[in-house]
Amino acid sequence: MVSKKHISITVNGEVKETEVEPRMLLAHFLREVAGLTGTHIGCDTTNCGACTVIMDGKAVKSCTILAVQANGKKILTIEGLSKGREKLHPVQQSFVDKHGLQCGYCTSGMILTSYWLLKNRKNVTEEEIRAAISGNLCRCTGYDNIVESIKDASKKMEEEGDPIEEHPEIKVRA
Amino acid sequence: MNPPIFEYFAPTGIDEVIDILAKYPGEAKILAGGQSLIPLLKSRISSIPYLVSLSEVKGLSYVDEGKEGVRIGAMTVDSDLENSELIRKRFPLLHDATGQLADPLVRNVGTIGGNLSHADPANDLPAVMIALDARFAVRGRNGSREINARDFFLDTFTTAMEPEEVLTEVTIPFWGKKSGGAYVKFKKNTWNFSVAAVAVQLELEGNKCTRAHIATTSVSPKSGRMESAENILVGKALTDEVINKAASEVAASAQPTTDPYGTEEYKREILRRITREAIRKALSRAGVN
Amino acid sequence: MELSEKLVRGEGRFVDDIQMPGMLYLGFARSQYARAKILKITGAQLTHREVNFEVVEVGEGATEGGPAALSHPVLAGEYVGYVGQPIAAVYSDDRYVAEDLIDSVEVEYEPLKAIVDPEESLKREGMYPGIKSNAIVDRYFGKDFNPDPSDIVVERRLINRRVATNPIEPRGIVAAYDGHKLTVWVSTQSAHSIKEGLSEALKMEPDRIRVVQVDTGGAFGLKGGLFPEYVVACYLAMKEKRPVKWIETRREHLLASRPGRGVVANLRLYAKKDGTITGLKGDVIVDNGAFTGGSGEFSPMFIARQLAGAYKLPNAYVRAVSALTNKAPQGPYRGAGRPEAMYFIERLMDGLADKLKMDPVELRLINAAKETYTSPLGMQVEKSREFLESAIKELNYEKYKGRENVGFAFLILYHATAGGESARIKVEEGRLKVWTGGNAHGQRHDIFIKTLLKEELGVPEDLVDAMKGDTDQLADGVGAWGSRSSMVLSSAVIVAARKIKEQVEKKHGKYTLKALLEGNWDEYEFFKYDKTESSLGANLVTADIDSYGRVMVKECLSYYDAGRVLDPDNARGQNAGGAVQGIGQTLSEELSFDEDGLPLITSISDAGVLSADLVPKFGIKFYKSESPLPSKAKGLGEAPTIGVPIALSRAIELATGKLILETPIRPEYILPEERA
Ligand SMILES: Cc1cc2nc3c(=O)[nH]c(=O)nc-3n(C[C@H](O)[C@H](O)[C@H](O)COP(=O)(O)OP(=O)(O)OC[C@H]3O[C@@H](n4cnc5c(N)ncnc54)[C@H](O)[C@@H]3O)c2cc1C
Ligand code: FES
Ligand code: FES
């Protein structure tokens, strides 16, 4: 038997402490230990990005990070974007308004990658958007409406600001 | 698909890392960003009984400008290199490569140390470092030693490091005033790695080439210098004719094999064309048109 | 909460999100060989010995049973027929341990020479003992004819290679058993089709099975039917009396789901010198895979029958064959026979135009059907000339005419309307719950259901809950595929709504929203429909090729007859999604095999699924019309997967000067030559 490891990960501002097997993937930790099933799994070769989360301010693929590697880190998942607020986060709202989703399976990852992009870049061009989401696959939308959603989100974030800024514990590093 | 069982260590000191590696020779491996290692474990092609993470070792992530060159910590992630103004200005060749490597999310996690230590001839950074004439600081039980990039890659997935050694730092020396480099990568539509890629770094005096380094990705069992082609360039003004000749020589001396990425012949032809493009780009970056 | 809002909050409920106490994770040891005899299995928890069932055909294109010997065994018996075929099952209450157990299963094989190529298969010995021919379908359509010796002939060998459906959510199921009733939660396009299949495979009375659809992360044809893994999950749930979960890995998807396309055509098109087509001859051969139960018993016929395209074709004689190969069974993939048929006829039309030195669109115009007629191959071809004239105008073809990088596709899309569809509306506590027989998997039926109920009953959208499929809530149902839902599903909803309205009128003298919402109503409608409807479409694509042979799609425009467009935003999304799949099929998507039948593709990226940086923006315009159905809508979901490969192939053909005969187009083939 391998020894379990004690880890402490801050997920959406809440500290989660537990023992896990070293081989447990962060994606499974989030889904099955923390109960946050908005993080999806769509492949086994780190290609699809359905599992995207923000770790210490950067968008990463949680299927290719061990939970033990995330020890001591701050994670933001899709659930954290509008946590405790009835109103959607501007990026989420834009995906609703501009039909940036169909089946919704890639959506959590797309939204988090977009959020990370928009925290790092102002006035994004279409080309920058398409490059930024090149590690997130969508089989339904053909990307048009996703790109439109991100453009719209860029505007919304400029106008309305980022509600997450009020929660420093889950803030994204820009 | 999920990894098989392994033991995990995350010591805070580099010497402890080395001790653990030494305790389980051949069975322990370093875990850096995990962007090669974890997919490998998940595929269950191989199992690794002991993983030693570098994540808790402080001070391995930096890009510093020194007198003789730029020093990069082994745990520096690809996106930090991609966004480094210093790298973009001094080593556009490396900037080219990091911007095209994997995808933005993988680049947020994958490290320079892992990219090199993995010694995958399809990885981009080995060729880049060879072309730039980088030196690698490698630490083991008896302290540190330095290995030149061109001597580091012995074979596919095999480096000159001992099993208990750790790559800690990469130093890229500054090149002369009139120098330039470029990395040109050709991908088959969506496929993960390249059909072929080439790194070219040139130094000139007047319009004569005084130093040329060329190294390739994906077309040989290991990345290495293409000396016969370099010799065609050195000492000459780089006319189209010279460039074409060198590009053909790179294509002829590479060792591609037929696989789902393409036939051997196709890969050579692509390699010839990208080498030509890379030399031209390097030349123009060196200030020669 | 509205579905979109739920999904953007990460609060969707997909099958892998289900957790139950005591749940077992199921895993499969799969064949390493394309064709082999199994000598011995060790380390397995379940094998053919315990689970001796077969999967009977269900889902899109289901026909009445194929040869029994060829049904897909749930777990392999004496022989394995493709790499990835389930041989043995293992399980554990930990998903990681279940995978460890897979690794501990050992299988001894006696390898046999694999049959990889479908045409070669027809010349080889039978794949299984007792089978004489590897053609599981071999039929002729039309009537033989003698072409006029003075006719022009264009002969082509055209191939659409195999592609994976690759929804981003893989297949998956959770099964639970209470001692009497089996309940399954599944990612599907058709809860009823899964129920029917399970009932047949497990030999269980249908009323002891309940199938519940959960949020479904894309399907594209794949998730219409039943799979061996699902049967094992149910068997195990009943055996152990514990909930069982099976979630497909992407690797398993690429090896052992039901990939689409995989069709070869050898065809000759005859025409007069003025361009009027006179006849078509040849054969269509489907790469069926190793068992029945996919779509191979149906697809060659469906393809052959559509080969007149949208044209007036006087004579035709086509052989339709489905050949056994050592691969996973072919299944329906977005379009399912439609893209293949149109690709074949349209590539022939371009070839004919070149031979006659005519503009290809001009040639199409000459041959477009002036009146609706039944082609010699058996399909009704609607009159298409008017539409084509309008398409030429709306797509601004005159501007592109003669350019060296433009392709044009003219298509007819046959909707799988036959069979009809069901709907149930229940009014309770001031809200409307709506169940439908076809289950959305990304097409967002919820949006148009709300629109229609607002129109029919004046109900505000936020009072309507579009429910997931549930066989206990809805007596019967068909499925969401074949561009049918906006037609028959919506019509079922409309008729059910009208029935409720009548009930309200009967009781209260007149219909009011208040009376509706204050009462309890429940209406079920199976909207019967026997006819296969169709609609027309056109695509225009321009593409540039760089000096490395890289294709950059510049413009990709659609012009479709979608009847009444129920939801324009959604239609645009459907178009762009289908167009990216069409570009993928043309440029990058392929499941390739080596000569021993070993699959060469192991990741979704290597399988060619395109990312956002590799595709353009899309455009769509709609032709104004109405369908004869109550919804007045026409389907559109499959049109771009039909039209885009055709137009893009032509654009590349012109840009490279190389005949394009296959999808995907190999980068090697179109690498521009350089003169030294
Ligand atoms: C989808 C995808 C696409 C990719 N595309 C590309 C691409 O286009 N080009 C490219 O170059 N790469 C690509 N990669 C690989 C990626 O760049 C990896 O990040 C990189 O190869 C390994 O870096 P890592 O830090 O993740 O190392 P790890 O995966 O942690 O380790 C890799 C190997 O190096 C060893 N190692 C790591 N660090 C050290 C050290 N400091 N000293 C000694 N040994 C060490 C490990 O023991 C292991 O054997 C891709 C990966 C993925 C998942
Ligand atoms: S599940 Fe993480 S990249 Fe696909
Ligand atoms: S919306 Fe279905 S995968 Fe993106």
PDB file of N, CA, C and O in Angstrom, chain A residues 23 25 28 31-32 38 40 42 44-45 47 78 82 86 92 99 102-103 105 126 130 134 139-144 148, chain C residues 8-10 16-17 95-96 100 164-166 168 220 249-250 333 442 444 569 573 576-577 589 605 610 612 615 617-618:
ATOM      1  N   ARG A  23      -1.728   9.347  -6.412  1.00  0.00           N
ATOM      2  CA  ARG A  23      -2.040   9.293  -7.843  1.00  0.00           C
ATOM      3  C   ARG A  23      -3.359   9.988  -8.189  1.00  0.00           C
ATOM      4  O   ARG A  23      -3.720  10.063  -9.361  1.00  0.00           O
ATOM      5  N   LEU A  25      -5.837  12.501  -9.420  1.00  0.00           N
ATOM      6  CA  LEU A  25      -5.722  13.705 -10.245  1.00  0.00           C
ATOM      7  C   LEU A  25      -6.503  14.845  -9.595  1.00  0.00           C
ATOM      8  O   LEU A  25      -7.531  14.618  -8.948  1.00  0.00           O
ATOM      9  N   HIS A  28     -10.181  14.816 -10.290  1.00  0.00           N
ATOM     10  CA  HIS A  28     -10.990  13.911  -9.467  1.00  0.00           C
ATOM     11  C   HIS A  28     -11.126  14.422  -8.039  1.00  0.00           C
ATOM     12  O   HIS A  28     -12.155  14.236  -7.398  1.00  0.00           O
ATOM     13  N   ARG A  31     -13.849  17.011  -8.297  1.00  0.00           N
ATOM     14  CA  ARG A  31     -15.167  16.445  -8.607  1.00  0.00           C
ATOM     15  C   ARG A  31     -15.694  15.550  -7.492  1.00  0.00           C
ATOM     16  O   ARG A  31     -16.866  15.594  -7.152  1.00  0.00           O
ATOM     17  N   GLU A  32     -14.803  14.719  -6.965  1.00  0.00           N
ATOM     18  CA  GLU A  32     -15.302  13.663  -6.080  1.00  0.00           C
ATOM     19  C   GLU A  32     -15.022  13.914  -4.596  1.00  0.00           C
ATOM     20  O   GLU A  32     -15.767  13.451  -3.754  1.00  0.00           O
ATOM     21  N   GLY A  38     -18.597  20.657 -11.705  1.00  0.00           N
ATOM     22  CA  GLY A  38     -18.556  21.539 -12.882  1.00  0.00           C
ATOM     23  C   GLY A  38     -17.272  21.400 -13.672  1.00  0.00           C
ATOM     24  O   GLY A  38     -17.202  21.774 -14.842  1.00  0.00           O
ATOM     25  N   HIS A  40     -15.039  19.217 -15.770  1.00  0.00           N
ATOM     26  CA  HIS A  40     -15.334  17.992 -16.516  1.00  0.00           C
ATOM     27  C   HIS A  40     -14.066  17.303 -17.003  1.00  0.00           C
ATOM     28  O   HIS A  40     -12.989  17.896 -16.991  1.00  0.00           O
ATOM     29  N   GLY A  42     -12.765  15.155 -20.431  1.00  0.00           N
ATOM     30  CA  GLY A  42     -13.169  14.779 -21.784  1.00  0.00           C
ATOM     31  C   GLY A  42     -12.127  13.988 -22.544  1.00  0.00           C
ATOM     32  O   GLY A  42     -12.362  13.583 -23.671  1.00  0.00           O
ATOM     33  N   ASP A  44      -7.916  11.794 -22.230  1.00  0.00           N
ATOM     34  CA  ASP A  44      -6.873  11.309 -21.348  1.00  0.00           C
ATOM     35  C   ASP A  44      -5.494  11.715 -21.852  1.00  0.00           C
ATOM     36  O   ASP A  44      -4.488  11.162 -21.444  1.00  0.00           O
ATOM     37  N   THR A  45      -5.464  12.670 -22.778  1.00  0.00           N
ATOM     38  CA  THR A  45      -4.179  13.065 -23.340  1.00  0.00           C
ATOM     39  C   THR A  45      -3.939  14.568 -23.227  1.00  0.00           C
ATOM     40  O   THR A  45      -3.158  15.136 -23.992  1.00  0.00           O
ATOM     41  N   ASN A  47      -5.647  17.145 -24.014  1.00  0.00           N
ATOM     42  CA  ASN A  47      -5.955  17.906 -25.210  1.00  0.00           C
ATOM     43  C   ASN A  47      -7.224  18.757 -25.130  1.00  0.00           C
ATOM     44  O   ASN A  47      -7.282  19.812 -25.754  1.00  0.00           O
ATOM     45  N   ILE A  78     -15.267  26.608 -11.885  1.00  0.00           N
ATOM     46  CA  ILE A  78     -16.420  27.289 -12.478  1.00  0.00           C
ATOM     47  C   ILE A  78     -17.436  27.682 -11.402  1.00  0.00           C
ATOM     48  O   ILE A  78     -18.034  28.753 -11.472  1.00  0.00           O
ATOM     49  N   SER A  82     -19.242  32.549  -9.631  1.00  0.00           N
ATOM     50  CA  SER A  82     -20.397  33.331  -9.159  1.00  0.00           C
ATOM     51  C   SER A  82     -20.828  32.848  -7.786  1.00  0.00           C
ATOM     52  O   SER A  82     -21.989  32.935  -7.409  1.00  0.00           O
ATOM     53  N   GLU A  86     -26.198  35.724  -6.640  1.00  0.00           N
ATOM     54  CA  GLU A  86     -27.260  35.248  -7.494  1.00  0.00           C
ATOM     55  C   GLU A  86     -26.936  35.580  -8.950  1.00  0.00           C
ATOM     56  O   GLU A  86     -27.226  34.821  -9.863  1.00  0.00           O
ATOM     57  N   GLN A  92     -19.699  34.455 -17.502  1.00  0.00           N
ATOM     58  CA  GLN A  92     -20.801  33.477 -17.591  1.00  0.00           C
ATOM     59  C   GLN A  92     -22.003  34.097 -18.293  1.00  0.00           C
ATOM     60  O   GLN A  92     -22.626  33.487 -19.166  1.00  0.00           O
ATOM     61  N   HIS A  99     -24.988  32.846 -26.711  1.00  0.00           N
ATOM     62  CA  HIS A  99     -25.114  31.434 -27.095  1.00  0.00           C
ATOM     63  C   HIS A  99     -23.763  30.744 -27.236  1.00  0.00           C
ATOM     64  O   HIS A  99     -23.513  30.017 -28.197  1.00  0.00           O
ATOM     65  N   GLN A 102     -23.615  24.933 -26.359  1.00  0.00           N
ATOM     66  CA  GLN A 102     -24.718  24.084 -26.822  1.00  0.00           C
ATOM     67  C   GLN A 102     -24.917  22.950 -25.822  1.00  0.00           C
ATOM     68  O   GLN A 102     -25.780  23.029 -24.975  1.00  0.00           O
ATOM     69  N   CYS A 103     -24.062  21.928 -25.870  1.00  0.00           N
ATOM     70  CA  CYS A 103     -24.270  20.853 -24.890  1.00  0.00           C
ATOM     71  C   CYS A 103     -23.775  21.247 -23.513  1.00  0.00           C
ATOM     72  O   CYS A 103     -24.165  20.676 -22.511  1.00  0.00           O
ATOM     73  N   TYR A 105     -20.759  20.915 -22.249  1.00  0.00           N
ATOM     74  CA  TYR A 105     -19.734  20.077 -21.612  1.00  0.00           C
ATOM     75  C   TYR A 105     -18.362  20.752 -21.589  1.00  0.00           C
ATOM     76  O   TYR A 105     -17.620  20.640 -20.633  1.00  0.00           O
ATOM     77  N   GLU A 126      -9.706  39.155 -32.069  1.00  0.00           N
ATOM     78  CA  GLU A 126     -10.262  37.830 -32.384  1.00  0.00           C
ATOM     79  C   GLU A 126      -9.149  36.779 -32.458  1.00  0.00           C
ATOM     80  O   GLU A 126      -9.304  35.654 -31.998  1.00  0.00           O
ATOM     81  N   ARG A 130      -8.834  33.339 -30.247  1.00  0.00           N
ATOM     82  CA  ARG A 130      -8.765  31.998 -30.820  1.00  0.00           C
ATOM     83  C   ARG A 130      -7.493  31.274 -30.383  1.00  0.00           C
ATOM     84  O   ARG A 130      -7.507  30.071 -30.124  1.00  0.00           O
ATOM     85  N   SER A 134      -7.093  27.739 -27.809  1.00  0.00           N
ATOM     86  CA  SER A 134      -6.696  26.644 -28.705  1.00  0.00           C
ATOM     87  C   SER A 134      -6.453  25.334 -27.957  1.00  0.00           C
ATOM     88  O   SER A 134      -6.362  24.281 -28.577  1.00  0.00           O
ATOM     89  N   ARG A 139     -16.958  20.595 -29.565  1.00  0.00           N
ATOM     90  CA  ARG A 139     -17.403  19.843 -30.735  1.00  0.00           C
ATOM     91  C   ARG A 139     -18.763  20.342 -31.235  1.00  0.00           C
ATOM     92  O   ARG A 139     -19.243  19.879 -32.250  1.00  0.00           O
ATOM     93  N   CYS A 140     -19.391  21.240 -30.480  1.00  0.00           N
ATOM     94  CA  CYS A 140     -20.757  21.633 -30.844  1.00  0.00           C
ATOM     95  C   CYS A 140     -20.852  22.974 -31.555  1.00  0.00           C
ATOM     96  O   CYS A 140     -21.571  23.105 -32.533  1.00  0.00           O
ATOM     97  N   THR A 141     -20.183  23.981 -31.050  1.00  0.00           N
ATOM     98  CA  THR A 141     -20.509  25.356 -31.443  1.00  0.00           C
ATOM     99  C   THR A 141     -19.789  25.844 -32.689  1.00  0.00           C
ATOM    100  O   THR A 141     -20.153  26.885 -33.221  1.00  0.00           O
ATOM    101  N   GLY A 142     -18.716  25.165 -33.097  1.00  0.00           N
ATOM    102  CA  GLY A 142     -17.919  25.702 -34.198  1.00  0.00           C
ATOM    103  C   GLY A 142     -17.164  26.957 -33.792  1.00  0.00           C
ATOM    104  O   GLY A 142     -16.604  27.644 -34.639  1.00  0.00           O
ATOM    105  N   TYR A 143     -17.193  27.275 -32.520  1.00  0.00           N
ATOM    106  CA  TYR A 143     -16.421  28.359 -31.889  1.00  0.00           C
ATOM    107  C   TYR A 143     -16.945  29.768 -32.145  1.00  0.00           C
ATOM    108  O   TYR A 143     -16.642  30.683 -31.379  1.00  0.00           O
ATOM    109  N   ASP A 144     -17.700  29.980 -33.210  1.00  0.00           N
ATOM    110  CA  ASP A 144     -18.153  31.346 -33.523  1.00  0.00           C
ATOM    111  C   ASP A 144     -18.790  32.026 -32.316  1.00  0.00           C
ATOM    112  O   ASP A 144     -18.410  33.127 -31.935  1.00  0.00           O
ATOM    113  N   GLU A 148     -17.623  35.180 -29.920  1.00  0.00           N
ATOM    114  CA  GLU A 148     -18.499  36.340 -29.682  1.00  0.00           C
ATOM    115  C   GLU A 148     -18.752  36.534 -28.188  1.00  0.00           C
ATOM    116  O   GLU A 148     -18.783  37.665 -27.694  1.00  0.00           O
TER     117      GLU A 148
ATOM    118  N   VAL C   8     -23.549  27.193 -17.364  1.00  0.00           N
ATOM    119  CA  VAL C   8     -22.419  28.121 -17.181  1.00  0.00           C
ATOM    120  C   VAL C   8     -22.005  28.227 -15.712  1.00  0.00           C
ATOM    121  O   VAL C   8     -20.907  28.667 -15.405  1.00  0.00           O
ATOM    122  N   ARG C   9     -22.889  27.826 -14.810  1.00  0.00           N
ATOM    123  CA  ARG C   9     -22.501  27.791 -13.394  1.00  0.00           C
ATOM    124  C   ARG C   9     -21.789  26.490 -13.026  1.00  0.00           C
ATOM    125  O   ARG C   9     -21.397  26.287 -11.891  1.00  0.00           O
ATOM    126  N   GLY C  10     -21.703  25.580 -13.988  1.00  0.00           N
ATOM    127  CA  GLY C  10     -21.105  24.285 -13.679  1.00  0.00           C
ATOM    128  C   GLY C  10     -22.061  23.394 -12.910  1.00  0.00           C
ATOM    129  O   GLY C  10     -21.659  22.460 -12.236  1.00  0.00           O
ATOM    130  N   ASP C  16     -21.305  11.276 -15.393  1.00  0.00           N
ATOM    131  CA  ASP C  16     -20.194  11.015 -14.472  1.00  0.00           C
ATOM    132  C   ASP C  16     -20.331  11.823 -13.179  1.00  0.00           C
ATOM    133  O   ASP C  16     -19.584  11.613 -12.222  1.00  0.00           O
ATOM    134  N   ASP C  17     -21.271  12.761 -13.145  1.00  0.00           N
ATOM    135  CA  ASP C  17     -21.478  13.546 -11.919  1.00  0.00           C
ATOM    136  C   ASP C  17     -22.287  12.776 -10.876  1.00  0.00           C
ATOM    137  O   ASP C  17     -22.374  13.193  -9.725  1.00  0.00           O
ATOM    138  N   ARG C  95     -12.437   3.905  -8.804  1.00  0.00           N
ATOM    139  CA  ARG C  95     -12.226   3.917 -10.262  1.00  0.00           C
ATOM    140  C   ARG C  95     -10.769   3.648 -10.630  1.00  0.00           C
ATOM    141  O   ARG C  95     -10.483   3.064 -11.670  1.00  0.00           O
ATOM    142  N   TYR C  96      -9.846   4.057  -9.765  1.00  0.00           N
ATOM    143  CA  TYR C  96      -8.435   3.808 -10.060  1.00  0.00           C
ATOM    144  C   TYR C  96      -8.111   2.321  -9.945  1.00  0.00           C
ATOM    145  O   TYR C  96      -7.380   1.759 -10.755  1.00  0.00           O
ATOM    146  N   ASP C 100      -6.595  -0.650 -12.416  1.00  0.00           N
ATOM    147  CA  ASP C 100      -5.518  -1.586 -12.084  1.00  0.00           C
ATOM    148  C   ASP C 100      -5.947  -3.007 -12.439  1.00  0.00           C
ATOM    149  O   ASP C 100      -5.157  -3.811 -12.939  1.00  0.00           O
ATOM    150  N   ALA C 164     -14.048   9.511 -36.081  1.00  0.00           N
ATOM    151  CA  ALA C 164     -14.703   9.294 -34.786  1.00  0.00           C
ATOM    152  C   ALA C 164     -15.707  10.412 -34.549  1.00  0.00           C
ATOM    153  O   ALA C 164     -15.517  11.533 -35.017  1.00  0.00           O
ATOM    154  N   THR C 165     -16.766  10.088 -33.828  1.00  0.00           N
ATOM    155  CA  THR C 165     -17.783  11.109 -33.559  1.00  0.00           C
ATOM    156  C   THR C 165     -17.262  12.139 -32.557  1.00  0.00           C
ATOM    157  O   THR C 165     -17.578  13.313 -32.669  1.00  0.00           O
ATOM    158  N   ASN C 166     -16.500  11.685 -31.582  1.00  0.00           N
ATOM    159  CA  ASN C 166     -15.818  12.573 -30.643  1.00  0.00           C
ATOM    160  C   ASN C 166     -16.654  13.668 -29.983  1.00  0.00           C
ATOM    161  O   ASN C 166     -16.236  14.833 -29.948  1.00  0.00           O
ATOM    162  N   ILE C 168     -17.400  15.798 -26.813  1.00  0.00           N
ATOM    163  CA  ILE C 168     -16.402  16.058 -25.771  1.00  0.00           C
ATOM    164  C   ILE C 168     -16.721  15.256 -24.507  1.00  0.00           C
ATOM    165  O   ILE C 168     -15.823  14.855 -23.782  1.00  0.00           O
ATOM    166  N   PHE C 220     -23.778  13.476 -31.657  1.00  0.00           N
ATOM    167  CA  PHE C 220     -23.487  13.458 -33.099  1.00  0.00           C
ATOM    168  C   PHE C 220     -23.771  12.117 -33.751  1.00  0.00           C
ATOM    169  O   PHE C 220     -23.088  11.712 -34.695  1.00  0.00           O
ATOM    170  N   THR C 249     -13.366   6.094 -21.570  1.00  0.00           N
ATOM    171  CA  THR C 249     -12.212   6.978 -21.714  1.00  0.00           C
ATOM    172  C   THR C 249     -12.126   7.400 -23.186  1.00  0.00           C
ATOM    173  O   THR C 249     -12.706   6.756 -24.059  1.00  0.00           O
ATOM    174  N   ARG C 250     -11.396   8.460 -23.441  1.00  0.00           N
ATOM    175  CA  ARG C 250     -11.251   8.897 -24.835  1.00  0.00           C
ATOM    176  C   ARG C 250     -10.560   7.808 -25.663  1.00  0.00           C
ATOM    177  O   ARG C 250     -10.904   7.574 -26.815  1.00  0.00           O
ATOM    178  N   TYR C 333     -22.767   8.931 -37.897  1.00  0.00           N
ATOM    179  CA  TYR C 333     -22.085  10.155 -37.485  1.00  0.00           C
ATOM    180  C   TYR C 333     -22.710  11.304 -38.258  1.00  0.00           C
ATOM    181  O   TYR C 333     -22.862  11.211 -39.476  1.00  0.00           O
ATOM    182  N   GLY C 442     -27.327  18.815 -27.022  1.00  0.00           N
ATOM    183  CA  GLY C 442     -26.586  19.994 -27.428  1.00  0.00           C
ATOM    184  C   GLY C 442     -27.347  20.826 -28.446  1.00  0.00           C
ATOM    185  O   GLY C 442     -26.947  21.921 -28.778  1.00  0.00           O
ATOM    186  N   ARG C 444     -30.277  22.018 -27.956  1.00  0.00           N
ATOM    187  CA  ARG C 444     -31.084  22.965 -27.198  1.00  0.00           C
ATOM    188  C   ARG C 444     -32.557  22.967 -27.613  1.00  0.00           C
ATOM    189  O   ARG C 444     -33.130  24.007 -27.919  1.00  0.00           O
ATOM    190  N   ASP C 569     -30.514  32.073 -33.481  1.00  0.00           N
ATOM    191  CA  ASP C 569     -29.208  31.988 -32.829  1.00  0.00           C
ATOM    192  C   ASP C 569     -28.731  30.552 -32.754  1.00  0.00           C
ATOM    193  O   ASP C 569     -27.579  30.231 -33.009  1.00  0.00           O
ATOM    194  N   GLY C 573     -25.532  28.542 -34.503  1.00  0.00           N
ATOM    195  CA  GLY C 573     -24.614  27.691 -33.748  1.00  0.00           C
ATOM    196  C   GLY C 573     -24.519  26.294 -34.343  1.00  0.00           C
ATOM    197  O   GLY C 573     -23.442  25.731 -34.486  1.00  0.00           O
ATOM    198  N   ALA C 576     -22.408  26.529 -37.551  1.00  0.00           N
ATOM    199  CA  ALA C 576     -20.965  26.668 -37.330  1.00  0.00           C
ATOM    200  C   ALA C 576     -20.388  25.354 -36.803  1.00  0.00           C
ATOM    201  O   ALA C 576     -19.320  24.902 -37.249  1.00  0.00           O
ATOM    202  N   GLY C 577     -21.104  24.713 -35.876  1.00  0.00           N
ATOM    203  CA  GLY C 577     -20.621  23.445 -35.317  1.00  0.00           C
ATOM    204  C   GLY C 577     -20.493  22.380 -36.393  1.00  0.00           C
ATOM    205  O   GLY C 577     -19.487  21.669 -36.474  1.00  0.00           O
ATOM    206  N   GLU C 589      -9.655  14.985 -39.902  1.00  0.00           N
ATOM    207  CA  GLU C 589     -10.206  13.899 -39.092  1.00  0.00           C
ATOM    208  C   GLU C 589     -10.105  12.557 -39.802  1.00  0.00           C
ATOM    209  O   GLU C 589     -10.551  12.397 -40.929  1.00  0.00           O
ATOM    210  N   SER C 605      -6.753  14.828 -30.404  1.00  0.00           N
ATOM    211  CA  SER C 605      -6.079  15.759 -31.312  1.00  0.00           C
ATOM    212  C   SER C 605      -5.573  15.039 -32.547  1.00  0.00           C
ATOM    213  O   SER C 605      -5.715  15.531 -33.667  1.00  0.00           O
ATOM    214  N   LEU C 610     -10.785  19.858 -34.614  1.00  0.00           N
ATOM    215  CA  LEU C 610     -10.166  21.171 -34.826  1.00  0.00           C
ATOM    216  C   LEU C 610     -10.372  22.109 -33.642  1.00  0.00           C
ATOM    217  O   LEU C 610     -11.427  22.112 -33.012  1.00  0.00           O
ATOM    218  N   ALA C 612     -10.108  26.275 -32.152  1.00  0.00           N
ATOM    219  CA  ALA C 612     -10.642  27.559 -32.626  1.00  0.00           C
ATOM    220  C   ALA C 612      -9.675  28.317 -33.535  1.00  0.00           C
ATOM    221  O   ALA C 612     -10.101  29.075 -34.406  1.00  0.00           O
ATOM    222  N   VAL C 615      -9.935  27.493 -37.582  1.00  0.00           N
ATOM    223  CA  VAL C 615     -11.162  27.605 -38.385  1.00  0.00           C
ATOM    224  C   VAL C 615     -11.587  29.067 -38.523  1.00  0.00           C
ATOM    225  O   VAL C 615     -11.229  29.900 -37.697  1.00  0.00           O
ATOM    226  N   LYS C 617     -14.554  32.206 -39.307  1.00  0.00           N
ATOM    227  CA  LYS C 617     -15.903  32.605 -38.919  1.00  0.00           C
ATOM    228  C   LYS C 617     -16.852  32.065 -39.983  1.00  0.00           C
ATOM    229  O   LYS C 617     -16.461  31.936 -41.133  1.00  0.00           O
ATOM    230  N   PHE C 618     -18.062  31.784 -39.595  1.00  0.00           N
ATOM    231  CA  PHE C 618     -18.993  31.200 -40.554  1.00  0.00           C
ATOM    232  C   PHE C 618     -20.157  32.140 -40.845  1.00  0.00           C
ATOM    233  O   PHE C 618     -20.465  33.019 -40.040  1.00  0.00           O
TER     234      PHE C 618
END
